[in-house]
mmCIF file of C-alpha atoms and ligand atoms in Angstrom:
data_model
loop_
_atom_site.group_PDB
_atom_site.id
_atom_site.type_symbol
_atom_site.label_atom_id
_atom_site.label_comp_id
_atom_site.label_asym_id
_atom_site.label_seq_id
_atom_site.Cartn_x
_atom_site.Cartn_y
_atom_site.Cartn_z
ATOM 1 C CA UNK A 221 0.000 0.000 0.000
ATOM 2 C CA UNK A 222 2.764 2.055 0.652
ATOM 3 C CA UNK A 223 4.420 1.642 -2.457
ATOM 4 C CA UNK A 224 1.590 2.188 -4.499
ATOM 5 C CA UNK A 225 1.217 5.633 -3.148
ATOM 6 C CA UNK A 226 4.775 6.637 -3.170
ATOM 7 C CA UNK A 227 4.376 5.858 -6.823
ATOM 8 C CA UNK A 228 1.158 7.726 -7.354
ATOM 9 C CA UNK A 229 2.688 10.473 -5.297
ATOM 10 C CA UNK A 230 5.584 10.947 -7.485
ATOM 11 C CA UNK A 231 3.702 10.703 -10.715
ATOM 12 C CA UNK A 232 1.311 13.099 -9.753
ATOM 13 C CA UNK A 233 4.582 15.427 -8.605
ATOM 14 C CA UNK A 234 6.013 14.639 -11.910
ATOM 15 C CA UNK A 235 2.916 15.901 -13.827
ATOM 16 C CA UNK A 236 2.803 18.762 -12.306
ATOM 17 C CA UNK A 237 6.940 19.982 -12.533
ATOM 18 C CA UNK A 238 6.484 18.833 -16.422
ATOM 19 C CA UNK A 239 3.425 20.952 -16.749
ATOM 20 C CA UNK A 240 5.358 23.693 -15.176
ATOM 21 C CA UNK A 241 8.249 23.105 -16.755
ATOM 22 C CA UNK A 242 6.848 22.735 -20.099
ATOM 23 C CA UNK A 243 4.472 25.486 -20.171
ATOM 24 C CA UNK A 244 7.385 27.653 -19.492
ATOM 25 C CA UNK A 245 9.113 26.275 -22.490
ATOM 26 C CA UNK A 246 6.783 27.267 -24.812
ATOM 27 C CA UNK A 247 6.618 30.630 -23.546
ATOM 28 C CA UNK A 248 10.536 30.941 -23.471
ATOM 29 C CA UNK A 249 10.292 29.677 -27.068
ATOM 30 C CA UNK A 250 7.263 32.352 -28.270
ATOM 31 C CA UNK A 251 8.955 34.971 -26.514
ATOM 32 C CA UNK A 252 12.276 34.278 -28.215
ATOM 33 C CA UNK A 253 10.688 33.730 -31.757
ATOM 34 C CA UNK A 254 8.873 37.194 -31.573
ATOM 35 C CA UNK A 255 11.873 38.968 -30.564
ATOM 36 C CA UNK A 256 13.551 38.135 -34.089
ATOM 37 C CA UNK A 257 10.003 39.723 -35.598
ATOM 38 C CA UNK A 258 10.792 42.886 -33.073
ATOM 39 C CA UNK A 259 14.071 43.351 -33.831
ATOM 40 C CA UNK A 260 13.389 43.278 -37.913
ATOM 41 C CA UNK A 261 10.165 45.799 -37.372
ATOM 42 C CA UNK A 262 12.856 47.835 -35.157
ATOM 43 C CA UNK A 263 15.387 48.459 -37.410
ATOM 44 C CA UNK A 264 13.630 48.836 -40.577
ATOM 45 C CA UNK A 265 11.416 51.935 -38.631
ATOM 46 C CA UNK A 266 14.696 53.561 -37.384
ATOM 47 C CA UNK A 267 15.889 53.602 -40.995
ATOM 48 C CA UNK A 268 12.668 54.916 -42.633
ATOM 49 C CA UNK A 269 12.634 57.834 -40.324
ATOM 50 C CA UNK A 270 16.263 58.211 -41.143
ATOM 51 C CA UNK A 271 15.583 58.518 -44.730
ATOM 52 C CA UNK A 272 12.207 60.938 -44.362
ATOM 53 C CA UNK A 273 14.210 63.388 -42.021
ATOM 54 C CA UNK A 274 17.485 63.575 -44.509
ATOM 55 C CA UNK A 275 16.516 63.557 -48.220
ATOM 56 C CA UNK A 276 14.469 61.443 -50.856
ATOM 57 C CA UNK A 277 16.284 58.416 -51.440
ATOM 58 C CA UNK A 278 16.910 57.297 -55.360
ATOM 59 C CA UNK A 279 14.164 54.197 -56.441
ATOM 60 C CA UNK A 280 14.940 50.959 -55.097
ATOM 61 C CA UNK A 281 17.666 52.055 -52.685
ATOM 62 C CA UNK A 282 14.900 51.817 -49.172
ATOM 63 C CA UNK A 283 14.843 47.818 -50.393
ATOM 64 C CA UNK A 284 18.667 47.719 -50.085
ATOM 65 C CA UNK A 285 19.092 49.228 -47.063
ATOM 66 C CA UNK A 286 15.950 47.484 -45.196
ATOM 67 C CA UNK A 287 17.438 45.050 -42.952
ATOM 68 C CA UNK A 288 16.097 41.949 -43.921
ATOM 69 C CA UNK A 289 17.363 39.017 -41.516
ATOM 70 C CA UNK A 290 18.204 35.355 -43.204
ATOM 71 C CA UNK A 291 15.239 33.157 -43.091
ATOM 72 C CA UNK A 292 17.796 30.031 -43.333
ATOM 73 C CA UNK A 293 19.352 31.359 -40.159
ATOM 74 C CA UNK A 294 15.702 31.956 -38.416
ATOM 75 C CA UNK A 295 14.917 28.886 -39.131
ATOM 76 C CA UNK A 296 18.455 27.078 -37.706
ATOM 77 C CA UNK A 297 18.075 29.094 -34.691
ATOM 78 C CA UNK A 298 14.523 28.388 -33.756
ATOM 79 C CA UNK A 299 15.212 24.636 -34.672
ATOM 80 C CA UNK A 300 18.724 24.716 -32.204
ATOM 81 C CA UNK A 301 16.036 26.368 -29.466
ATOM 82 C CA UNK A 302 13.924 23.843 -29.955
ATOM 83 C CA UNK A 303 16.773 21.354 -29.587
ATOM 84 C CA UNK A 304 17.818 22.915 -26.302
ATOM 85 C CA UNK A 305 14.348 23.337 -25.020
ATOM 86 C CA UNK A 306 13.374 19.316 -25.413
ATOM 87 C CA UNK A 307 17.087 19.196 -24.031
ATOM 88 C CA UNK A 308 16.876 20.710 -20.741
ATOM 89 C CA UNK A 309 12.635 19.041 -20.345
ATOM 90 C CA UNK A 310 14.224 15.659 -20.506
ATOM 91 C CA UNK A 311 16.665 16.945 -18.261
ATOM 92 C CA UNK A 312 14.152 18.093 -15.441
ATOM 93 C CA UNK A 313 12.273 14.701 -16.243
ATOM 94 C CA UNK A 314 15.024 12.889 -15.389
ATOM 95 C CA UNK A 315 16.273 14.914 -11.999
ATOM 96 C CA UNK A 316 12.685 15.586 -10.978
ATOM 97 C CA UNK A 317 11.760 11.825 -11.561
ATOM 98 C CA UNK A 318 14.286 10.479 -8.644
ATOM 99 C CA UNK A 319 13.921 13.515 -6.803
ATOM 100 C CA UNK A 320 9.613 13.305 -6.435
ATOM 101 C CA UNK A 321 10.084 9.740 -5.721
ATOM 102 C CA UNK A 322 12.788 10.583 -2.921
ATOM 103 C CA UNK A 323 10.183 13.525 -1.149
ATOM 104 C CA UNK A 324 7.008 10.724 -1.639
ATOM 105 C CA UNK A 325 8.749 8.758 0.437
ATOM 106 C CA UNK A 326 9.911 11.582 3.099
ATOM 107 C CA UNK A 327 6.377 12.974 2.558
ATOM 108 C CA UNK A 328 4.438 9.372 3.109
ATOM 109 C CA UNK A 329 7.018 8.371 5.978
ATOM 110 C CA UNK A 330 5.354 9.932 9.179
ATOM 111 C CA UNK A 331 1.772 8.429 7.542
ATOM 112 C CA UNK A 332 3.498 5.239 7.373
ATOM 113 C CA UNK A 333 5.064 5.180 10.945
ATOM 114 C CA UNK A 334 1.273 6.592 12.563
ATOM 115 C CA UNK A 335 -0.335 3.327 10.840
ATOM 116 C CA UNK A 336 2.201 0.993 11.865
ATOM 117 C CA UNK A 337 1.994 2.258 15.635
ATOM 118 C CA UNK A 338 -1.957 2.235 14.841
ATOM 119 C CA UNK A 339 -1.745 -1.784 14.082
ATOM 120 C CA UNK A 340 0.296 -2.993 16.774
ATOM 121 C CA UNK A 341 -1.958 -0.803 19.101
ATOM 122 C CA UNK A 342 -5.111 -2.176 18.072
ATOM 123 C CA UNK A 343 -3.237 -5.661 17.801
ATOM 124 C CA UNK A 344 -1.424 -5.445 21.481
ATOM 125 C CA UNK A 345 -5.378 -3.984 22.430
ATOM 126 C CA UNK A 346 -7.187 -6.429 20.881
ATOM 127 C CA UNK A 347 -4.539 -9.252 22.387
ATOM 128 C CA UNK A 348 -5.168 -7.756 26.513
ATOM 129 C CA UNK A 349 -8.591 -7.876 25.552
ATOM 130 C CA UNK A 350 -8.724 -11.414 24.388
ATOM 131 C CA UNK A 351 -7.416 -13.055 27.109
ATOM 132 C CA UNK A 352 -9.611 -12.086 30.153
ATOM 133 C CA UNK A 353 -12.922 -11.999 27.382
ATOM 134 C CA UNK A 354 -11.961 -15.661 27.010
ATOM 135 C CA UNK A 355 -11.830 -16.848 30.716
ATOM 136 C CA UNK A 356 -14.791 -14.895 31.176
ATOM 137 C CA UNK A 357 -16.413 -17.178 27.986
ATOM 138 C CA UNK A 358 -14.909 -20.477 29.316
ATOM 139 C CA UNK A 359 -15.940 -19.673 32.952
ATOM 140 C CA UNK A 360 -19.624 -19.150 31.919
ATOM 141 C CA UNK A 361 -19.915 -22.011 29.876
ATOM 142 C CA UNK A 362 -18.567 -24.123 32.347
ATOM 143 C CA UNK A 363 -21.034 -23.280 34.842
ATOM 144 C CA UNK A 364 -23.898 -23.499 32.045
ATOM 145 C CA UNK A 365 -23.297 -27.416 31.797
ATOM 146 C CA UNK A 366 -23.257 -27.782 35.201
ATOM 147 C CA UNK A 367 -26.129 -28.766 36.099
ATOM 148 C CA UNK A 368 -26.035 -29.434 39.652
ATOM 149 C CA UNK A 369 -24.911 -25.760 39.979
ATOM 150 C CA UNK A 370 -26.077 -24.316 43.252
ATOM 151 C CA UNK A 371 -27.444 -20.497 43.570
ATOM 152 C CA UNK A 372 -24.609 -19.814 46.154
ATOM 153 C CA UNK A 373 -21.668 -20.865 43.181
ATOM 154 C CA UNK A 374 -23.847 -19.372 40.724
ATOM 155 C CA UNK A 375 -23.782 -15.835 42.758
ATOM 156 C CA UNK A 376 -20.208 -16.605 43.445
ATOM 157 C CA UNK A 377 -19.743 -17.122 39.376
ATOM 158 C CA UNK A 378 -21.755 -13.684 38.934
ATOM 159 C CA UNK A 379 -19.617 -11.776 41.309
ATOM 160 C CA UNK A 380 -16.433 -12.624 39.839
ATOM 161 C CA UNK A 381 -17.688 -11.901 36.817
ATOM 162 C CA UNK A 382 -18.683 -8.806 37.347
ATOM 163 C CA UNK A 383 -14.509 -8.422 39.009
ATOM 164 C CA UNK A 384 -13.759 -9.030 35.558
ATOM 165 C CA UNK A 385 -16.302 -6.792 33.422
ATOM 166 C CA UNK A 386 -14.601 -4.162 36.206
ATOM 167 C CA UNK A 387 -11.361 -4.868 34.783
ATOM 168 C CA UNK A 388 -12.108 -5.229 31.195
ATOM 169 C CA UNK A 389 -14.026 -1.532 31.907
ATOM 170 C CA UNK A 390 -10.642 -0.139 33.384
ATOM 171 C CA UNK A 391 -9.102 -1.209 30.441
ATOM 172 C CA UNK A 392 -11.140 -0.158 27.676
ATOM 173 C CA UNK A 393 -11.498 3.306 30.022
ATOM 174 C CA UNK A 394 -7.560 3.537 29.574
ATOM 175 C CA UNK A 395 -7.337 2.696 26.384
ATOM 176 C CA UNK A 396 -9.773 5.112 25.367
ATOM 177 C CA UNK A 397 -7.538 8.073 27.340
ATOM 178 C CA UNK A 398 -4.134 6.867 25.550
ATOM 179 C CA UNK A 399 -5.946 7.243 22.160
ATOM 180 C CA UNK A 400 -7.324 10.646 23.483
ATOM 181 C CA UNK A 401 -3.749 11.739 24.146
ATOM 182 C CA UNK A 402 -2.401 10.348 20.556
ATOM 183 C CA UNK A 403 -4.136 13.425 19.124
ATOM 184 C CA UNK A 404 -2.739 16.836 18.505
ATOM 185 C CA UNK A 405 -2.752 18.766 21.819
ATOM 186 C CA UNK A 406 -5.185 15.983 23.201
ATOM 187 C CA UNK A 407 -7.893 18.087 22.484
ATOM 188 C CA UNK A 408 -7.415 19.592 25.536
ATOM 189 C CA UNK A 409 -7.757 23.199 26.678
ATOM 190 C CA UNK A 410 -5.346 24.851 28.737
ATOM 191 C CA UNK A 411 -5.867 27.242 31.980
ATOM 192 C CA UNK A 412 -3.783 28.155 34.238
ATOM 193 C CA UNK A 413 -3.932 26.017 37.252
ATOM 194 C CA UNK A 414 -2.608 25.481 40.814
ATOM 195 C CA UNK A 415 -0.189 22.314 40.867
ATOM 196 C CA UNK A 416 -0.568 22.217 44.757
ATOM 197 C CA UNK A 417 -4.693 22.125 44.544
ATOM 198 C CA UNK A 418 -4.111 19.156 41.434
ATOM 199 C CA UNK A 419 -1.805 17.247 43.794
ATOM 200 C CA UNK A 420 -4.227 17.535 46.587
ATOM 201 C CA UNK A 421 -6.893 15.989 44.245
ATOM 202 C CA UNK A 422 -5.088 13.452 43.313
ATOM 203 C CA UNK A 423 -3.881 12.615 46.995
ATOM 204 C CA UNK A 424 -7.591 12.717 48.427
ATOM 205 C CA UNK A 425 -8.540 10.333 45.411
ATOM 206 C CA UNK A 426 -6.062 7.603 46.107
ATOM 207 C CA UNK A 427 -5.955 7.773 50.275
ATOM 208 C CA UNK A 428 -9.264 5.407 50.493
ATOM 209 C CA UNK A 429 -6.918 2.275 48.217
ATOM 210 C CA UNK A 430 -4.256 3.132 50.147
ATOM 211 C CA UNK A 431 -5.594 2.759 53.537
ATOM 212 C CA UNK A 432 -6.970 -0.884 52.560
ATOM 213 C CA UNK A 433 -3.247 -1.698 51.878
ATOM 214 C CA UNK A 434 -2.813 0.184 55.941
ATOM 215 C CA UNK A 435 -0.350 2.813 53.669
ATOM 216 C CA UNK A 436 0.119 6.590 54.418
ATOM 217 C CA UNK A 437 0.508 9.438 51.951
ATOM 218 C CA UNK A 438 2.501 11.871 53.576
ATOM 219 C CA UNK A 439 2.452 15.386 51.913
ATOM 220 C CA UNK A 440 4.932 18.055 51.429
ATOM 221 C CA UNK A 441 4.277 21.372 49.377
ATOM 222 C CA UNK A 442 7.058 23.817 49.751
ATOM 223 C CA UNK A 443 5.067 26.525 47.697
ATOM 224 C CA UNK A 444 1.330 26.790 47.651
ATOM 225 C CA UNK A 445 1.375 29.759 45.038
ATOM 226 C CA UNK A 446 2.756 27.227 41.757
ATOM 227 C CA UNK A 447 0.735 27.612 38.938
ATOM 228 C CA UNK A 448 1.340 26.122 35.724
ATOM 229 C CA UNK A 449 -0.790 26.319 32.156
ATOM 230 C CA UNK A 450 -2.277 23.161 31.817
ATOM 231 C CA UNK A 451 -5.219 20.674 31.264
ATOM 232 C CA UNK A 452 -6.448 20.135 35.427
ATOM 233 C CA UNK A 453 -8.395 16.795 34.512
ATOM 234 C CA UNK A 454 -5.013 15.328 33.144
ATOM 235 C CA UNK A 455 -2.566 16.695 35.322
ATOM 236 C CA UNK A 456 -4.647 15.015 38.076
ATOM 237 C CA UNK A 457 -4.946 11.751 36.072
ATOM 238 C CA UNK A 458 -0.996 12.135 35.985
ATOM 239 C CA UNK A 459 -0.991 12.117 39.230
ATOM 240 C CA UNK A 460 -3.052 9.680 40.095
ATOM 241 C CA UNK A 461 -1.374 7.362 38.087
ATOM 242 C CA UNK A 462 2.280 7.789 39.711
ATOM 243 C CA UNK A 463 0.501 7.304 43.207
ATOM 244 C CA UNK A 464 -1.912 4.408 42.563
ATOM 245 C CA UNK A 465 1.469 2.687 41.467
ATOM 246 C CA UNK A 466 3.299 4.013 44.537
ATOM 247 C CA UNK A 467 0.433 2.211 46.807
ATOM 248 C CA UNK A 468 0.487 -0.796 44.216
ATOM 249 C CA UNK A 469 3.987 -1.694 44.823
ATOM 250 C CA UNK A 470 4.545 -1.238 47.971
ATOM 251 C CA UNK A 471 3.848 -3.574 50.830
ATOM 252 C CA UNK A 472 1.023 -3.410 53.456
ATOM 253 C CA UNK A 473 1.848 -0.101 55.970
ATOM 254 C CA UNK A 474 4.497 1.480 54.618
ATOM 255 C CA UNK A 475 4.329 5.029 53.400
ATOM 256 C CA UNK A 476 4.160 6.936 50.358
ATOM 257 C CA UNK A 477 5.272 10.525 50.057
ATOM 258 C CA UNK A 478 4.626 13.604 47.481
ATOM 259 C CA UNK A 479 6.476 16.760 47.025
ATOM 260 C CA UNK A 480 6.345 19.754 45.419
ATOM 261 C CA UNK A 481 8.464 22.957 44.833
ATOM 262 C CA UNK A 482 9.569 25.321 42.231
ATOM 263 C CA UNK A 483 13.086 25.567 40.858
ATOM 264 C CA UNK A 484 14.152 28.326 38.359
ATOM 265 C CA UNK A 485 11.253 28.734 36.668
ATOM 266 C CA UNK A 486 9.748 24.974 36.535
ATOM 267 C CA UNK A 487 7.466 23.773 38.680
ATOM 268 C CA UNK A 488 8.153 20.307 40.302
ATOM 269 C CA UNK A 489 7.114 17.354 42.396
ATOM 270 C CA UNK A 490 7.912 13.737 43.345
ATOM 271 C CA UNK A 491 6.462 10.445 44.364
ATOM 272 C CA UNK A 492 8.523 8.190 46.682
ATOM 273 C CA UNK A 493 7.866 5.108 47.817
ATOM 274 C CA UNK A 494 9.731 1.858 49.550
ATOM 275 C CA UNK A 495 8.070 -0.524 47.314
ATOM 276 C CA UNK A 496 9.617 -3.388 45.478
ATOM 277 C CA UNK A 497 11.286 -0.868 43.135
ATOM 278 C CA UNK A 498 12.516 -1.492 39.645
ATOM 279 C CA UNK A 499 15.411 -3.523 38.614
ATOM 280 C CA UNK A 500 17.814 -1.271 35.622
ATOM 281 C CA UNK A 501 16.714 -3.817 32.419
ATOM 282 C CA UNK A 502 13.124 -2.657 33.162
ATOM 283 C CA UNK A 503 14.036 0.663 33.887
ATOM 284 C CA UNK A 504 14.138 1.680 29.973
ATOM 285 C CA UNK A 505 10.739 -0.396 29.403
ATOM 286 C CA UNK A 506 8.581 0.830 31.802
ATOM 287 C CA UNK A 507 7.310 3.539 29.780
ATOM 288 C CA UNK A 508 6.003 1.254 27.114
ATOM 289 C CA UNK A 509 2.379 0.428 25.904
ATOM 290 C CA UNK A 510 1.585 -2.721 27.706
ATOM 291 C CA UNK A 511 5.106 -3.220 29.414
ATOM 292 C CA UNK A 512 4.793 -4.844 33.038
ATOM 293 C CA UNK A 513 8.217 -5.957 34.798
ATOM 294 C CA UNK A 514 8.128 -9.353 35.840
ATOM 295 C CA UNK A 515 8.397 -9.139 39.354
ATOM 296 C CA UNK A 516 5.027 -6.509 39.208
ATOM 297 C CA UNK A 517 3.295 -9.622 37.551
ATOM 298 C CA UNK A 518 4.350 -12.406 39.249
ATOM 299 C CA UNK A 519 5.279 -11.595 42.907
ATOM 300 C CA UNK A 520 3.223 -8.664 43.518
ATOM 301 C CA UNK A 521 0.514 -10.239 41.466
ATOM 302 C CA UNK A 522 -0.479 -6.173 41.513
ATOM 303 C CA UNK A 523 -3.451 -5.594 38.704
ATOM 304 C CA UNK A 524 -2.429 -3.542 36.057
ATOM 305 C CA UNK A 525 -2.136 -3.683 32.308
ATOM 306 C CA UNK A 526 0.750 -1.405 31.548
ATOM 307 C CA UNK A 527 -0.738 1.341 30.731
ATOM 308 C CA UNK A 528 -0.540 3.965 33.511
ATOM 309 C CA UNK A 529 3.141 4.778 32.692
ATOM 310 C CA UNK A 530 2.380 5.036 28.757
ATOM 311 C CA UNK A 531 -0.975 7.655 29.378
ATOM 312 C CA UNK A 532 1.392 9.433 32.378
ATOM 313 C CA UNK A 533 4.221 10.210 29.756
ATOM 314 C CA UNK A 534 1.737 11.311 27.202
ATOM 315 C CA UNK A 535 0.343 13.795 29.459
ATOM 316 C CA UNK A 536 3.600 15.209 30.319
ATOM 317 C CA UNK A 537 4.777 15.632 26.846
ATOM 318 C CA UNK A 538 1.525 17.893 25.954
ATOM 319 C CA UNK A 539 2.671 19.861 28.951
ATOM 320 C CA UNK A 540 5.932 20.515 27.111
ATOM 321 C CA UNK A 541 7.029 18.518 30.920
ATOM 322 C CA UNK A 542 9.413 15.642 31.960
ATOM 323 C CA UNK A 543 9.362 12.972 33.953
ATOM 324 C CA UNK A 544 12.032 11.226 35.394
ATOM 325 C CA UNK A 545 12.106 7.753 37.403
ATOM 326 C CA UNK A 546 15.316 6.671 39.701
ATOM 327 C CA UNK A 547 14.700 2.879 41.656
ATOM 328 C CA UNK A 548 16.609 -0.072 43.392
ATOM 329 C CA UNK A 549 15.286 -3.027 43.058
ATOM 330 C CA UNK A 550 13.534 -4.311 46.480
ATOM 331 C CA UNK A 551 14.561 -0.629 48.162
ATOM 332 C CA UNK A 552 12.022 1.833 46.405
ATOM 333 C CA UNK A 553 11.091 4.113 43.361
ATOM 334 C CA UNK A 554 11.295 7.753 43.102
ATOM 335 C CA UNK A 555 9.319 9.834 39.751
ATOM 336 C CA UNK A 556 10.029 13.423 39.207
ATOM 337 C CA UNK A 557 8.008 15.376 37.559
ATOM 338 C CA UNK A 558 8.692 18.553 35.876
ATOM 339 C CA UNK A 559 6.056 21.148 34.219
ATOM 340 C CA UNK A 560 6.718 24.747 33.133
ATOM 341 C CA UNK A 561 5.650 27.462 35.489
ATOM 342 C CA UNK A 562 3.804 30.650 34.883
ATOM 343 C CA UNK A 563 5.572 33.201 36.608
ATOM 344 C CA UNK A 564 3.863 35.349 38.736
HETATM 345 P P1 ADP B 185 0.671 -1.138 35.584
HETATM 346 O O1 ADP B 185 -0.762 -1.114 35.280
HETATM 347 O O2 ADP B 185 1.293 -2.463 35.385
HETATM 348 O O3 ADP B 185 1.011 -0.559 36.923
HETATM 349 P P2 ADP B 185 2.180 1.077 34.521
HETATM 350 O O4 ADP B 185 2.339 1.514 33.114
HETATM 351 O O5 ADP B 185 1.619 2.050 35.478
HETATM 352 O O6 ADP B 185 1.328 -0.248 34.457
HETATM 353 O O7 ADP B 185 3.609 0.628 35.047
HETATM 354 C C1 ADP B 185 4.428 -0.188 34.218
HETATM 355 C C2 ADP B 185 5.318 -1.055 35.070
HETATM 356 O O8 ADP B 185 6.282 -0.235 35.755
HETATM 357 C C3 ADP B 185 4.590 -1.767 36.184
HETATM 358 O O9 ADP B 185 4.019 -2.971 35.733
HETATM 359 C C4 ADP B 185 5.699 -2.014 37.195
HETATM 360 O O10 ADP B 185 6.459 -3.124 36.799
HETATM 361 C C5 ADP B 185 6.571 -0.774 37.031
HETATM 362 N N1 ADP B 185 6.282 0.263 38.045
HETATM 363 C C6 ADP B 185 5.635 1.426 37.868
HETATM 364 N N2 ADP B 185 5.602 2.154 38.984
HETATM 365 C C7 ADP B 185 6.262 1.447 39.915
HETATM 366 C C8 ADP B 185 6.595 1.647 41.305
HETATM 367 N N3 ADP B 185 6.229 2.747 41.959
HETATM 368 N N4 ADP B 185 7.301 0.674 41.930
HETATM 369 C C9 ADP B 185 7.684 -0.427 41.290
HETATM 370 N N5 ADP B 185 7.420 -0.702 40.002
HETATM 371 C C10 ADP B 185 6.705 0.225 39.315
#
């Protein structure tokens, strides 16, 4: 598919430099031909008025003196610029031939790239979503051709169902806000906004899953007065993301801690926790669509699908922010994040 439009591409490129190219030709050529026509009219006026002002000429004498140019030579010349005209099209066809194909392929590369990363989304999507769709399925059918199911397993079936459908609706929910933030801008609108009131959201929205785990969110805000231009709903989803992992991967009462100050110009803040932390191969990874270190799926057995990270990074680049992550394995994790402040 890609081929096929780099090729249409360039021939449509092609038709139009050779239109261009040969429209100009002909006018080079008219131009030129009508200047020999000029030039003759020219000279044989100057003359005449020469001869009217001075004296009456003798019979025949205006002929001889009328500048009359060689039609032989006309014809040689217009035939060599005709010559050099088809000369320099083939020329342009040539150059321009290589050179449309080379830009079709610089112009179709970014299309190329989105629909690639488009397929193995809705691939590595359609994959997360297969698997718990199918247990669901097998679970169901299961119980269907049982048929000395009780009303107590059956209730019991329903409610972990409904567990999963939770699940399945956290993940289509995320999926939905990654795609959001694909777009331009994330069709969000900007305001300015107060990163100590966003962090305070954030905190009062994950304390109740934190204090199932028995795990404290301690709170530090060295400036009240930051405000940064931004989009409040995502900066709070950011937010939420870094400590919902914080609480995730840490074990049962230990604390969690946020932070947030301004440094020359930027306004800043940091989640620490003393979790499991992250060992340096995943380090690189964890930013990834879908990417979940081993020891998050296996020992923590923590729910997830690896998509926090992925929507949090988003949401920092259409903040023009960064985010930074330092860990030790089975010590703790530490993400900075950065956003540009409005001064005051
Ligand atoms: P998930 O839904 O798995 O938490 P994320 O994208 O939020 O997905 O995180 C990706 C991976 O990064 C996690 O699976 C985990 O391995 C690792 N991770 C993220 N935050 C932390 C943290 N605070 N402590 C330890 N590991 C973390």
């Amino acid at each position: 598919m890609f081929i096929s439009a780099r090729i249409k591409l360039t021939a449509w490129n092609l038709l139009i430099i050779m239109f261009i190219s040969l429209f100009f030709s002909l006018v080079i050529y008219r131009v030129l031909t009508q200047e020999f026509e000029r030039f003759e009219r020219q000279h044989r006026f100057r003359i005449e008025r020469q001869f009217n002002q001075d004296y009456f000429p003798p019979p025949g004498f205006r002929q001889r003196f009328t500048l009359r140019l060689d039609p032989e030579l006309i014809k040689e010349t217009k035939n060599r610029l005709k010559f050099m005209l088809i000369i320099i099209n083939s020329g342009i066809l040539v150059i321009s031939r290589g050179l449309a194909y080379f830009l079709a392929g610089r112009t179709l590369r970014p299309i190329k790239d989105m629909v690639e990363e488009q397929n193995r989304f809705i691939s590595d999507a359609s994959h997360e979503l297969r698997t718990p769709l199918t247990s669901l399925k097998t679970a169901m059918e299961v119980s269907l051709r049982d048929k000395n199911l009780s009303l107590m397993q059956a209730k019991k079936l329903i409610s972990e169902n409904v567990d999963e459908v939770n699940k399945l609706q956290s993940l289509s929910d995320q999926l939905l806000r990654l795609a959001q933030f694909e777009k331009p801008k994330g069709n969000l609108i900007f305001e300015k906004i107060n990163l100590h009131q966003v962090v305070q959201t954030a905190v009062n929205k994950i304390r109740p899953i934190a204090k199932i785990k028995n795990i404290s969110i301690k709170t530090k805000f060295q400036d009240r007065n930051i405000d940064i231009s931004g989009h409040k709903e995502s900066l709070v989803d950011l937010f939420v993301i870094l400590l919902d992992n914080a609480v995730k991967y840490s074990p049962r009462a230990s604390g969690v801690e946020i932070k947030t100050w301004s440094n020359d110009g930027s306004a800043q803040a940091s989640v620490t926790d003393k979790g499991i932390g992250i060992s340096k191969q995943d380090l690189p990874l964890i930013f990834d669509r879908f990417y979940r270190a081993e020891t998050a799926r296996s020992k923590n057995r923590a729910y997830g699908y690896g998509l926090g990270l992925s929507i949090a990074k988003k949401i920092i680049n259409l903040h023009k922010g960064i985010i930074n992550v330092k860990s030790e394995d089975k010590t703790g994790t530490i993400f900075t994040v950065q956003l540009p402040r409005i001064k005051k």
